[in-house]
């Protein structure tokens, strides 16, 4: 973009600002200007770096309210750091999201009549990449509408070449260190996505169901044992019954066998203290292939594991007469069949916690499966210590306990997924058993030749079909975006790492944050970031989490179109303290829009004044001294709030500074009389204040502040507010702040009397002061109170109306301004009202029962009402006497 001073597209200072602020006119204009001037770009230099890596959204995702909150916070932090003179680098990118993306591609193919099973892996991946190229990156383009100041040249993708190479290299390294192993374990199986999940990807929800009491006949006897279970469909996988060794009610079952209902397969009765004698009947069915705890019992007692499920949740041939049926259909049918066979003792309503897949929201199935695992216990130790000793700070700190609980109870991480979209596990199986781990088939072949004594060709090797958990790539994100795995000690990693702030959601504190910390210590020998800002959940005004299914989540782009990006940014920040949920309402965006309009109109007012080389009025001298002091006071407060990551409070501090102190008070103090010019000294000071305010506001609302800063004075091409320095807080003049605070109270007292007595603002009044008074601020009081005279007196003039500020009494003579007869009538009516009120209070206090039984504070409140009313009557009578 080639800029000229009067270029229409950039509203330079010579252009008159529109009477109304229209965000759509300016947002795309300034964003393009920032991009074309390279203001978002960062390269290592001599400045202090400030680094943030974006939590990579799903590559095929679209912007939702959670993204809006998260990225607004990040942009505020990044823009503020840039304006503090740091070399700010915000790295954007996207995540390949194995389960979510593969599910979308499978659904798209199904709509075209194509099944995934009809395709080869290569054919399916071609479709997946096509889908990614078509839909990927949309969310990053949408973030630009929000004003995100990312270094877009650094955009990364978890499956691009540098990141993929990093993932494979780390897998091989951890395998060679003995930390990655392969084995059959009980895993959480997602029957819809057809893949294993880690424990952290399972969400437990309370579900109303049934508790079935089933009869297992005792082999060779007439009697039976009763087992309580919520899952009768799994009885075909039972391989034992377990009782507590010290349970007298089931002692008769010791050493015996029982028959599995319907199929009459004999299984042993075993004894273990694991059994809860209080649950059900104290008899436990043991199904090692389909329950985590049963699996542990099976290992302990060497029981066979009978897998009765196919991967899609239907029963296999071990399910006997139910083979081919869905697990929940079997539950209904087996209840009927067991009833018919007389094998159900009773059925009770029962509520228990059931595990659901985080991604597909289907009930997971505990299943024995061959998977790859990462040993976590030793890796987790430095990551736990770093957070517990505040080397890495969590904001708010309340999440430290959650973090500690997870990390102290960490389990080995199941890192394999039965998917095609993702990083394929670099393990190659040999034709006669065993496998080798290598980054390519060629390397695997060379390794294999060293381990076998038979003839082998490269094509004889078969690569593992599974891919790695998506988190296994994103846990490297702060390192891999700077190519720190494949190119250690490069300029970027040495300059930008460790990063500064991470902004993310508490629900992925373990999924992602903890694992990044683990990777940081394992591969860089230090923390990956210094602070973690944990956002809350965006909820609707009824407190419900926003979701597509509830239809309560507005489209962020629609909000931006309606209110403007700056207004939406403010709306997201007004009520979003770290770690607490954000109760969203469109009124927040309206409040943001109103603030934009306030700033716009204040700017137009100031720029519309005629300026003259005349003496600066005393009131304006005081006003400029006061506002400079107040600005420094609030600037110190804002700096403190940012250091504590209390961004909402920092925003409210600058919001009130502009709306109340600057617009409502300062501008009124210096405003010239109607059709009169303003003195140049006050005008220049005001433009200077406006410049400082725009700088402080810029991180929160970048578009309108850039527009107005450009219009503040003549600018040259390539200048921008976003690369200016923030004002530095100086010590505040507390004396002038206190003086004007007192003056405001006096002005408020005068205005209240005007309102009560219906005296027009344009009519000047006198103000009499009874007692001592500092007169330094009288010029401001006189101007804003429209007072012709302020003087100290020994006693009030007849007919005066007074008010107190602190211990000083102020009086306004009213004799010439009011009709005494009318005022006396009003006051007599007020006395009658208060006398009636006193009567009702006296009646209550005269009631012995009330005084005896009511709380002491209630009785005291009534006595205070009585005293206040009596005092008011005395004041009114005194005022009547004065008027007569």
PDB file of C-alpha atoms in Angstrom, residues 501-609:
ATOM      1  CA  UNK A 501       2.341 -16.870  28.417  1.00  0.00           C
ATOM      2  CA  UNK A 502       0.039 -19.714  27.461  1.00  0.00           C
ATOM      3  CA  UNK A 503      -3.700 -18.977  27.308  1.00  0.00           C
ATOM      4  CA  UNK A 504      -5.863 -22.083  27.324  1.00  0.00           C
ATOM      5  CA  UNK A 505      -8.836 -23.840  28.914  1.00  0.00           C
ATOM      6  CA  UNK A 506      -8.698 -25.739  32.247  1.00  0.00           C
ATOM      7  CA  UNK A 507     -10.216 -28.851  30.651  1.00  0.00           C
ATOM      8  CA  UNK A 508      -6.985 -29.462  28.716  1.00  0.00           C
ATOM      9  CA  UNK A 509      -4.691 -28.756  31.666  1.00  0.00           C
ATOM     10  CA  UNK A 510      -3.583 -32.395  31.648  1.00  0.00           C
ATOM     11  CA  UNK A 511      -4.277 -33.312  28.000  1.00  0.00           C
ATOM     12  CA  UNK A 512      -2.032 -30.580  26.698  1.00  0.00           C
ATOM     13  CA  UNK A 513      -0.497 -28.234  29.270  1.00  0.00           C
ATOM     14  CA  UNK A 514       1.043 -30.890  31.523  1.00  0.00           C
ATOM     15  CA  UNK A 515       2.333 -32.869  28.556  1.00  0.00           C
ATOM     16  CA  UNK A 516       3.942 -29.765  27.017  1.00  0.00           C
ATOM     17  CA  UNK A 517       5.705 -29.168  30.332  1.00  0.00           C
ATOM     18  CA  UNK A 518       6.909 -32.796  30.308  1.00  0.00           C
ATOM     19  CA  UNK A 519       8.192 -32.429  26.719  1.00  0.00           C
ATOM     20  CA  UNK A 520       9.847 -29.106  27.586  1.00  0.00           C
ATOM     21  CA  UNK A 521      11.930 -30.624  30.336  1.00  0.00           C
ATOM     22  CA  UNK A 522      12.693 -33.783  28.325  1.00  0.00           C
ATOM     23  CA  UNK A 523      13.796 -32.036  25.119  1.00  0.00           C
ATOM     24  CA  UNK A 524      14.866 -28.515  26.122  1.00  0.00           C
ATOM     25  CA  UNK A 525      15.823 -29.120  29.728  1.00  0.00           C
ATOM     26  CA  UNK A 526      13.570 -26.271  30.858  1.00  0.00           C
ATOM     27  CA  UNK A 527       9.967 -25.096  31.122  1.00  0.00           C
ATOM     28  CA  UNK A 528       8.061 -24.343  27.882  1.00  0.00           C
ATOM     29  CA  UNK A 529       6.263 -21.230  29.253  1.00  0.00           C
ATOM     30  CA  UNK A 530       6.330 -19.121  32.412  1.00  0.00           C
ATOM     31  CA  UNK A 531       2.635 -18.448  32.957  1.00  0.00           C
ATOM     32  CA  UNK A 532      -0.539 -20.344  32.138  1.00  0.00           C
ATOM     33  CA  UNK A 533      -3.704 -18.196  31.974  1.00  0.00           C
ATOM     34  CA  UNK A 534      -6.695 -20.529  32.309  1.00  0.00           C
ATOM     35  CA  UNK A 535      -9.893 -19.120  30.840  1.00  0.00           C
ATOM     36  CA  UNK A 536     -13.371 -20.008  32.005  1.00  0.00           C
ATOM     37  CA  UNK A 537     -16.197 -21.480  29.940  1.00  0.00           C
ATOM     38  CA  UNK A 538     -18.424 -19.107  27.959  1.00  0.00           C
ATOM     39  CA  UNK A 539     -21.992 -19.700  29.160  1.00  0.00           C
ATOM     40  CA  UNK A 540     -25.341 -18.216  28.177  1.00  0.00           C
ATOM     41  CA  UNK A 541     -27.316 -16.023  30.581  1.00  0.00           C
ATOM     42  CA  UNK A 542     -29.067 -19.136  31.946  1.00  0.00           C
ATOM     43  CA  UNK A 543     -25.671 -20.544  32.939  1.00  0.00           C
ATOM     44  CA  UNK A 544     -25.657 -23.253  30.255  1.00  0.00           C
ATOM     45  CA  UNK A 545     -22.478 -24.094  28.371  1.00  0.00           C
ATOM     46  CA  UNK A 546     -22.728 -22.785  24.819  1.00  0.00           C
ATOM     47  CA  UNK A 547     -23.173 -25.527  22.232  1.00  0.00           C
ATOM     48  CA  UNK A 548     -24.524 -26.097  18.742  1.00  0.00           C
ATOM     49  CA  UNK A 549     -27.037 -28.655  20.008  1.00  0.00           C
ATOM     50  CA  UNK A 550     -28.618 -26.150  22.429  1.00  0.00           C
ATOM     51  CA  UNK A 551     -28.610 -23.439  19.745  1.00  0.00           C
ATOM     52  CA  UNK A 552     -27.426 -20.933  22.360  1.00  0.00           C
ATOM     53  CA  UNK A 553     -24.069 -20.056  20.824  1.00  0.00           C
ATOM     54  CA  UNK A 554     -24.029 -16.944  18.626  1.00  0.00           C
ATOM     55  CA  UNK A 555     -21.806 -16.926  15.550  1.00  0.00           C
ATOM     56  CA  UNK A 556     -18.826 -14.717  16.476  1.00  0.00           C
ATOM     57  CA  UNK A 557     -18.583 -13.363  12.922  1.00  0.00           C
ATOM     58  CA  UNK A 558     -22.224 -12.274  13.082  1.00  0.00           C
ATOM     59  CA  UNK A 559     -21.462 -10.449  16.340  1.00  0.00           C
ATOM     60  CA  UNK A 560     -18.473  -8.722  14.727  1.00  0.00           C
ATOM     61  CA  UNK A 561     -20.642  -7.698  11.758  1.00  0.00           C
ATOM     62  CA  UNK A 562     -23.313  -6.320  14.115  1.00  0.00           C
ATOM     63  CA  UNK A 563     -21.220  -4.621  16.801  1.00  0.00           C
ATOM     64  CA  UNK A 564     -17.671  -4.365  15.398  1.00  0.00           C
ATOM     65  CA  UNK A 565     -14.600  -6.356  16.453  1.00  0.00           C
ATOM     66  CA  UNK A 566     -13.542  -3.906  19.169  1.00  0.00           C
ATOM     67  CA  UNK A 567     -16.989  -4.034  20.806  1.00  0.00           C
ATOM     68  CA  UNK A 568     -17.019  -7.845  20.754  1.00  0.00           C
ATOM     69  CA  UNK A 569     -13.494  -7.984  22.208  1.00  0.00           C
ATOM     70  CA  UNK A 570     -14.636  -5.739  25.055  1.00  0.00           C
ATOM     71  CA  UNK A 571     -17.802  -7.807  25.499  1.00  0.00           C
ATOM     72  CA  UNK A 572     -15.700 -10.952  25.930  1.00  0.00           C
ATOM     73  CA  UNK A 573     -13.427  -9.273  28.479  1.00  0.00           C
ATOM     74  CA  UNK A 574     -15.869  -7.295  30.622  1.00  0.00           C
ATOM     75  CA  UNK A 575     -16.830 -10.349  32.733  1.00  0.00           C
ATOM     76  CA  UNK A 576     -14.096 -12.943  32.211  1.00  0.00           C
ATOM     77  CA  UNK A 577     -11.820 -13.222  35.244  1.00  0.00           C
ATOM     78  CA  UNK A 578      -9.205 -15.968  34.825  1.00  0.00           C
ATOM     79  CA  UNK A 579     -10.523 -19.423  35.631  1.00  0.00           C
ATOM     80  CA  UNK A 580     -14.129 -18.287  36.121  1.00  0.00           C
ATOM     81  CA  UNK A 581     -16.905 -18.817  33.623  1.00  0.00           C
ATOM     82  CA  UNK A 582     -18.071 -15.954  31.442  1.00  0.00           C
ATOM     83  CA  UNK A 583     -21.836 -15.324  31.599  1.00  0.00           C
ATOM     84  CA  UNK A 584     -22.267 -14.009  28.055  1.00  0.00           C
ATOM     85  CA  UNK A 585     -25.087 -11.711  26.971  1.00  0.00           C
ATOM     86  CA  UNK A 586     -25.350  -9.573  23.813  1.00  0.00           C
ATOM     87  CA  UNK A 587     -25.715  -6.610  26.181  1.00  0.00           C
ATOM     88  CA  UNK A 588     -21.957  -6.939  26.837  1.00  0.00           C
ATOM     89  CA  UNK A 589     -21.263  -6.285  23.146  1.00  0.00           C
ATOM     90  CA  UNK A 590     -23.711  -3.365  23.235  1.00  0.00           C
ATOM     91  CA  UNK A 591     -21.799  -1.964  26.185  1.00  0.00           C
ATOM     92  CA  UNK A 592     -18.627  -2.360  24.118  1.00  0.00           C
ATOM     93  CA  UNK A 593     -20.223  -0.566  21.172  1.00  0.00           C
ATOM     94  CA  UNK A 594     -21.405   2.251  23.447  1.00  0.00           C
ATOM     95  CA  UNK A 595     -17.850   2.686  24.694  1.00  0.00           C
ATOM     96  CA  UNK A 596     -16.585   2.910  21.106  1.00  0.00           C
ATOM     97  CA  UNK A 597     -19.155   5.611  20.437  1.00  0.00           C
ATOM     98  CA  UNK A 598     -18.161   7.450  23.618  1.00  0.00           C
ATOM     99  CA  UNK A 599     -14.495   7.554  22.528  1.00  0.00           C
ATOM    100  CA  UNK A 600     -15.441   8.561  18.964  1.00  0.00           C
ATOM    101  CA  UNK A 601     -17.718  11.381  20.106  1.00  0.00           C
ATOM    102  CA  UNK A 602     -15.220  12.667  22.673  1.00  0.00           C
ATOM    103  CA  UNK A 603     -12.569  12.797  19.941  1.00  0.00           C
ATOM    104  CA  UNK A 604     -14.876  14.669  17.542  1.00  0.00           C
ATOM    105  CA  UNK A 605     -15.771  17.125  20.321  1.00  0.00           C
ATOM    106  CA  UNK A 606     -12.120  17.949  21.055  1.00  0.00           C
ATOM    107  CA  UNK A 607     -11.109  18.145  17.393  1.00  0.00           C
ATOM    108  CA  UNK A 608     -14.102  20.410  16.737  1.00  0.00           C
ATOM    109  CA  UNK A 609     -12.944  23.141  19.119  1.00  0.00           C
TER     110      UNK A 609
END
